Amino acid sequence: LMTPTRLYVKSCLAAARATPVKAFAHITGGGLPENLPRVLPDDCSARLDANSWPIPPVFGWLCDRTVTPTEMARTFNCGIGMVAILSATDAARAIDILREHGETVYEIGRIEPRGDGPAVILDGFPAALERAGASVPVDTR
C-alpha cells in the first residue's frame, strides 16, 4: 500500500502517438467504478472481467480484515493502475507499444451500450478477491 504511484506518462504518450487511443483513465482513489465513468460517454458502460488480471494478494488480505468487496472496488485500484480505451482493431498495436515501454498489459473488458445500467460492471470480482487470498467466500458477507 505504501508503494509510490507508478507514472505512466511516457508509455501512454507513446501509445497515443502510434494508435488512436480514445481515452486513458488513471485508476486512483475511487477505483474502477468511479474513475472509468469520467472518460466514458453517458450512454456507454465498461464491462470488466475481474478474472482477466491478477488481483494482488494485499487486496485479499484487506477484504478479510476490513473492507467489503464493494468498498474494495470503489476505494482501491485492485491491481489496475491505468486503463486505455481503444477500438478492438487498434488494441494489439497499443498493447505492443505499452509492453515495449515496460508495462504489464491485460485486456480487461469492453465498452458497451449502457441502457439503464451502471457505468462500470465488474464481473467476477468476489471470486477474483478469493483468488487474491480472501479466505472467507466474499459473497457471503
PDB file of C-alpha atoms in Angstrom, residues 49-100:
ATOM      1  CA  ASP A  49     -13.828  -9.189 -16.216  1.00  0.00           C
ATOM      2  CA  ALA A  50     -12.036  -9.314 -12.856  1.00  0.00           C
ATOM      3  CA  ASN A  51     -10.694 -12.744 -13.856  1.00  0.00           C
ATOM      4  CA  SER A  52      -8.606 -11.166 -16.630  1.00  0.00           C
ATOM      5  CA  TRP A  53      -5.887  -9.758 -14.337  1.00  0.00           C
ATOM      6  CA  PRO A  54      -4.268 -10.942 -11.099  1.00  0.00           C
ATOM      7  CA  ILE A  55      -5.525  -9.003  -8.102  1.00  0.00           C
ATOM      8  CA  PRO A  56      -2.541  -8.543  -5.750  1.00  0.00           C
ATOM      9  CA  PRO A  57      -2.752 -10.564  -2.502  1.00  0.00           C
ATOM     10  CA  VAL A  58      -2.851  -7.437  -0.321  1.00  0.00           C
ATOM     11  CA  PHE A  59      -6.423  -6.866  -1.504  1.00  0.00           C
ATOM     12  CA  GLY A  60      -7.486 -10.356  -0.424  1.00  0.00           C
ATOM     13  CA  TRP A  61      -5.886  -9.662   2.956  1.00  0.00           C
ATOM     14  CA  LEU A  62      -7.706  -6.326   3.270  1.00  0.00           C
ATOM     15  CA  CYS A  63     -11.000  -7.896   2.272  1.00  0.00           C
ATOM     16  CA  ASP A  64     -10.621 -10.470   5.047  1.00  0.00           C
ATOM     17  CA  ARG A  65      -9.984  -7.825   7.661  1.00  0.00           C
ATOM     18  CA  THR A  66     -11.713  -4.573   6.934  1.00  0.00           C
ATOM     19  CA  VAL A  67     -13.255  -3.838   3.569  1.00  0.00           C
ATOM     20  CA  THR A  68     -16.258  -5.307   1.760  1.00  0.00           C
ATOM     21  CA  PRO A  69     -15.850  -6.199  -1.925  1.00  0.00           C
ATOM     22  CA  THR A  70     -17.979  -3.221  -2.937  1.00  0.00           C
ATOM     23  CA  GLU A  71     -15.838  -0.819  -0.915  1.00  0.00           C
ATOM     24  CA  MET A  72     -12.667  -2.528  -2.166  1.00  0.00           C
ATOM     25  CA  ALA A  73     -13.654  -1.863  -5.787  1.00  0.00           C
ATOM     26  CA  ARG A  74     -14.657   1.746  -5.006  1.00  0.00           C
ATOM     27  CA  THR A  75     -11.558   2.563  -2.965  1.00  0.00           C
ATOM     28  CA  PHE A  76      -8.572   0.757  -4.471  1.00  0.00           C
ATOM     29  CA  ASN A  77      -7.267   0.119  -7.974  1.00  0.00           C
ATOM     30  CA  CYS A  78      -7.102  -3.649  -7.232  1.00  0.00           C
ATOM     31  CA  GLY A  79      -4.067  -4.024  -9.483  1.00  0.00           C
ATOM     32  CA  ILE A  80      -5.135  -1.866 -12.445  1.00  0.00           C
ATOM     33  CA  GLY A  81      -3.328   1.466 -12.383  1.00  0.00           C
ATOM     34  CA  MET A  82      -4.256   2.772 -15.830  1.00  0.00           C
ATOM     35  CA  VAL A  83      -6.947   1.900 -18.353  1.00  0.00           C
ATOM     36  CA  ALA A  84      -6.556   2.646 -22.049  1.00  0.00           C
ATOM     37  CA  ILE A  85      -9.687   2.579 -24.179  1.00  0.00           C
ATOM     38  CA  LEU A  86      -9.216   1.745 -27.852  1.00  0.00           C
ATOM     39  CA  SER A  87     -11.148   0.125 -30.654  1.00  0.00           C
ATOM     40  CA  ALA A  88     -10.603  -3.621 -30.927  1.00  0.00           C
ATOM     41  CA  THR A  89      -8.738  -3.135 -34.193  1.00  0.00           C
ATOM     42  CA  ASP A  90      -6.154  -0.864 -32.536  1.00  0.00           C
ATOM     43  CA  ALA A  91      -5.713  -2.776 -29.284  1.00  0.00           C
ATOM     44  CA  ALA A  92      -2.967  -5.192 -30.412  1.00  0.00           C
ATOM     45  CA  ARG A  93      -0.702  -2.361 -31.607  1.00  0.00           C
ATOM     46  CA  ALA A  94      -1.245  -0.365 -28.407  1.00  0.00           C
ATOM     47  CA  ILE A  95      -0.524  -3.448 -26.297  1.00  0.00           C
ATOM     48  CA  ASP A  96       2.758  -3.995 -28.151  1.00  0.00           C
ATOM     49  CA  ILE A  97       3.803  -0.383 -27.607  1.00  0.00           C
ATOM     50  CA  LEU A  98       2.897  -0.393 -23.924  1.00  0.00           C
ATOM     51  CA  ARG A  99       4.805  -3.635 -23.381  1.00  0.00           C
ATOM     52  CA  GLU A 100       7.817  -2.207 -25.244  1.00  0.00           C
TER      53      GLU A 100
END
